[in-house]
Amino acid sequence: AGGRVTGKAGKFSIGALNVQTASDDAVKVDAANFSVLRVKRDILRRSSVGAMLTHRTTLVGRTGSNDGYGVDAAFGFFQNLRMDGYVARTRTDGKDGDDTSYRANVDYNADRYGLQAERLEVGKNFNPEIGFVRRLDMRRNYAMLRFSQRPKGIPHVRRVTFQGSLNYTTNMTNRLDTRAAVGQVQTEFTNSDLAIVSF
């Protein structure tokens, strides 16, 4: 059983969810309560700030409860610049420390030039029992640069793009897990076909 409320009041978007599950002795599942509250406020012309709280009363296979809370923001400036990020933390019975996660991202996506930069960190005990996290115990640094031109002297070619990126991922003790550098040249033709060479 449960209930859900969503809506918008002025510049605020609000969502609340509460679900109560029953126990099932046949599969050894205890009763649990799941609660989520999300509030977001629109600011400026194309930006927002928000916060979220989650609570779960019973954990899978063990006693205890779990809470998650965080704040996020997304800012759109001019036509091509976007910045967003979040900071979140969880509290789980039986797990202490290394329970935060944050992300900061900048994306400049103009026709001729492009830039992306991201920093993502997920602690090894970050544990959103309501939700999903793909990978724990990680720090990710990513950067991408792009230059595009629209040549007038080459028939049937709409745009040529040169792009390079670097992904550098470690665990929380800075042990290298992944390092990838990519260079790419892409030709877009007037019929929307693409030719891509990457290394």
Short mmCIF file of C-alpha atoms in Angstrom, two decimals:
data_model
loop_
_atom_site.label_atom_id
_atom_site.label_comp_id
_atom_site.label_asym_id
_atom_site.label_seq_id
_atom_site.Cartn_x
_atom_site.Cartn_y
_atom_site.Cartn_z
CA ALA A 1 0.00 0.00 0.00
CA GLY A 2 1.14 3.55 -0.54
CA GLY A 3 0.54 6.97 -1.96
CA ARG A 4 2.13 9.45 -4.30
CA VAL A 5 1.78 13.22 -4.67
CA THR A 6 3.34 15.25 -7.47
CA GLY A 7 2.68 18.76 -8.66
CA LYS A 8 3.88 22.26 -9.30
CA ALA A 9 3.18 25.37 -7.22
CA GLY A 10 4.56 28.52 -8.80
CA LYS A 11 8.27 27.98 -9.32
CA PHE A 12 8.34 24.87 -7.08
CA SER A 13 8.03 21.26 -8.27
CA ILE A 14 7.19 18.81 -5.49
CA GLY A 15 7.08 15.03 -5.39
CA ALA A 16 6.39 12.73 -2.43
CA LEU A 17 6.09 8.95 -2.30
CA ASN A 18 5.36 6.57 0.56
CA VAL A 19 5.06 2.79 0.13
CA GLN A 20 4.55 0.15 2.82
CA THR A 21 5.31 -3.46 1.90
CA ALA A 22 4.18 -6.53 3.82
CA SER A 23 6.40 -9.30 5.13
CA ASP A 24 6.62 -12.64 3.37
CA ASP A 25 7.87 -15.53 5.49
CA ALA A 26 8.10 -17.88 2.49
CA VAL A 27 10.94 -15.85 0.96
CA LYS A 28 12.16 -14.37 4.27
CA VAL A 29 11.34 -10.74 3.45
CA ASP A 30 10.48 -8.35 6.29
CA ALA A 31 7.93 -5.57 6.04
CA ALA A 32 9.45 -2.26 4.97
CA ASN A 33 8.53 1.37 4.46
CA PHE A 34 9.92 3.43 1.59
CA SER A 35 9.62 7.24 1.59
CA VAL A 36 10.89 9.82 -0.90
CA LEU A 37 10.53 13.61 -0.91
CA ARG A 38 11.79 15.77 -3.79
CA VAL A 39 11.56 19.57 -4.04
CA LYS A 40 12.91 21.64 -6.94
CA ARG A 41 12.71 25.39 -7.56
CA ASP A 42 13.15 27.09 -10.91
CA ILE A 43 15.49 30.09 -10.78
CA LEU A 44 16.74 32.56 -13.36
CA ARG A 45 15.59 31.73 -16.91
CA ARG A 46 16.84 28.17 -17.43
CA SER A 47 18.14 27.03 -14.04
CA SER A 48 16.99 25.17 -10.96
CA VAL A 49 18.03 24.10 -7.47
CA GLY A 50 16.62 21.15 -5.59
CA ALA A 51 16.84 18.75 -2.67
CA MET A 52 15.82 15.15 -2.05
CA LEU A 53 15.34 12.94 1.02
CA THR A 54 14.86 9.16 1.04
CA HIS A 55 14.18 6.73 3.90
CA ARG A 56 13.95 2.94 4.06
CA THR A 57 13.07 1.23 7.33
CA THR A 58 14.28 -2.32 6.65
CA LEU A 59 17.41 -3.42 4.81
CA VAL A 60 17.68 -6.52 2.66
CA GLY A 61 18.98 -9.46 4.70
CA ARG A 62 19.83 -7.48 7.84
CA THR A 63 18.33 -5.19 10.46
CA GLY A 64 18.65 -1.43 10.32
CA SER A 65 17.50 1.49 8.23
CA ASN A 66 18.85 3.75 5.50
CA ASP A 67 18.54 7.47 4.78
CA GLY A 68 19.71 9.45 1.79
CA TYR A 69 19.77 13.19 1.31
CA GLY A 70 21.27 15.61 -1.15
CA VAL A 71 21.08 18.90 -3.00
CA ASP A 72 21.53 19.59 -6.70
CA ALA A 73 21.65 22.52 -9.08
CA ALA A 74 21.53 23.01 -12.84
CA PHE A 75 22.40 26.36 -14.44
CA GLY A 76 21.90 27.30 -18.07
CA PHE A 77 23.68 30.47 -19.21
CA PHE A 78 23.40 32.13 -22.60
CA GLN A 79 22.66 29.63 -25.36
CA ASN A 80 25.55 27.17 -25.09
CA LEU A 81 26.81 27.01 -21.48
CA ARG A 82 25.45 24.60 -18.89
CA MET A 83 26.77 23.79 -15.40
CA ASP A 84 25.27 21.26 -13.04
CA GLY A 85 26.16 19.22 -10.00
CA TYR A 86 25.04 17.58 -6.81
CA VAL A 87 26.22 16.66 -3.33
CA ALA A 88 24.63 13.65 -1.63
CA ARG A 89 25.16 11.55 1.47
CA THR A 90 23.68 8.34 2.85
CA ARG A 91 23.38 6.98 6.37
CA THR A 92 23.14 3.21 6.72
CA ASP A 93 23.11 1.23 9.95
CA GLY A 94 26.32 -0.80 10.10
CA LYS A 95 28.27 1.41 7.65
CA ASP A 96 30.31 4.41 8.78
CA GLY A 97 32.34 6.93 6.81
CA ASP A 98 33.03 7.24 3.06
CA ASP A 99 29.30 7.73 2.47
CA THR A 100 29.22 10.83 0.28
CA SER A 101 29.04 11.43 -3.45
CA TYR A 102 29.32 14.58 -5.53
CA ARG A 103 29.46 15.60 -9.17
CA ALA A 104 30.40 18.84 -10.91
CA ASN A 105 29.98 19.23 -14.66
CA VAL A 106 30.57 22.04 -17.17
CA ASP A 107 29.38 21.78 -20.78
CA TYR A 108 30.04 24.46 -23.40
CA ASN A 109 28.49 23.36 -26.69
CA ALA A 110 28.74 26.06 -29.36
CA ASP A 111 28.77 25.37 -33.08
CA ARG A 112 32.51 25.93 -33.54
CA TYR A 113 33.96 25.11 -30.11
CA GLY A 114 33.00 22.59 -27.44
CA LEU A 115 34.27 21.84 -23.96
CA GLN A 116 33.19 19.37 -21.30
CA ALA A 117 34.74 18.86 -17.87
CA GLU A 118 33.45 16.56 -15.14
CA ARG A 119 34.50 15.48 -11.66
CA LEU A 120 32.57 12.63 -10.03
CA GLU A 121 33.24 11.02 -6.67
CA VAL A 122 31.38 8.12 -5.04
CA GLY A 123 32.45 6.84 -1.61
CA LYS A 124 32.75 3.11 -0.97
CA ASN A 125 29.94 3.25 1.63
CA PHE A 126 27.63 5.51 -0.38
CA ASN A 127 24.51 3.35 -0.24
CA PRO A 128 21.24 4.61 -1.74
CA GLU A 129 18.95 1.74 -0.71
CA ILE A 130 16.18 3.53 -2.59
CA GLY A 131 17.82 3.99 -5.96
CA PHE A 132 20.84 2.70 -7.79
CA VAL A 133 24.51 3.54 -8.13
CA ARG A 134 26.49 1.93 -10.91
CA ARG A 135 29.89 1.93 -9.21
CA LEU A 136 31.22 2.62 -5.71
CA ASP A 137 34.67 3.68 -4.46
CA MET A 138 35.61 5.86 -7.42
CA ARG A 139 36.88 9.25 -8.53
CA ARG A 140 36.34 10.17 -12.18
CA ASN A 141 37.91 13.09 -14.02
CA TYR A 142 36.83 13.68 -17.60
CA ALA A 143 37.67 16.40 -20.13
CA MET A 144 36.77 16.87 -23.78
CA LEU A 145 37.73 19.54 -26.32
CA ARG A 146 36.09 19.98 -29.72
CA PHE A 147 36.70 22.19 -32.75
CA SER A 148 34.24 22.18 -35.65
CA GLN A 149 34.39 24.00 -38.94
CA ARG A 150 32.01 24.27 -41.88
CA PRO A 151 34.23 24.28 -44.99
CA LYS A 152 32.83 26.17 -47.96
CA GLY A 153 35.26 24.83 -50.52
CA ILE A 154 34.56 21.10 -50.12
CA PRO A 155 31.47 19.87 -52.00
CA HIS A 156 28.87 17.81 -50.11
CA VAL A 157 30.58 18.36 -46.72
CA ARG A 158 28.55 20.17 -44.07
CA ARG A 159 30.96 20.07 -41.14
CA VAL A 160 34.33 18.63 -40.06
CA THR A 161 34.90 18.09 -36.33
CA PHE A 162 38.15 17.43 -34.44
CA GLN A 163 37.70 16.15 -30.89
CA GLY A 164 39.89 14.85 -28.08
CA SER A 165 38.93 13.49 -24.67
CA LEU A 166 40.57 12.08 -21.55
CA ASN A 167 38.91 9.88 -18.91
CA TYR A 168 40.94 9.23 -15.75
CA THR A 169 39.28 7.09 -13.06
CA THR A 170 40.76 5.96 -9.74
CA ASN A 171 39.41 4.50 -6.54
CA MET A 172 39.19 6.62 -3.38
CA THR A 173 42.82 5.85 -2.50
CA ASN A 174 43.92 7.11 -5.97
CA ARG A 175 44.73 3.67 -7.42
CA LEU A 176 44.35 3.97 -11.20
CA ASP A 177 41.44 1.91 -12.55
CA THR A 178 40.83 3.39 -16.01
CA ARG A 179 42.71 5.81 -18.24
CA ALA A 180 41.42 6.42 -21.75
CA ALA A 181 42.50 9.07 -24.25
CA VAL A 182 40.53 9.36 -27.48
CA GLY A 183 41.18 11.43 -30.60
CA GLN A 184 38.53 11.64 -33.29
CA VAL A 185 37.89 13.28 -36.67
CA GLN A 186 34.30 13.31 -37.90
CA THR A 187 32.99 14.45 -41.28
CA GLU A 188 29.29 15.21 -41.63
CA PHE A 189 27.97 15.30 -45.18
CA THR A 190 25.06 17.35 -46.51
CA ASN A 191 22.87 14.20 -46.66
CA SER A 192 23.57 13.67 -42.89
CA ASP A 193 25.88 10.68 -43.46
CA LEU A 194 28.91 10.54 -41.14
CA ALA A 195 32.50 9.37 -41.62
CA ILE A 196 34.42 8.93 -38.35
CA VAL A 197 38.04 8.06 -37.68
CA SER A 198 39.03 7.63 -34.05
CA PHE A 199 42.09 6.46 -32.15
#
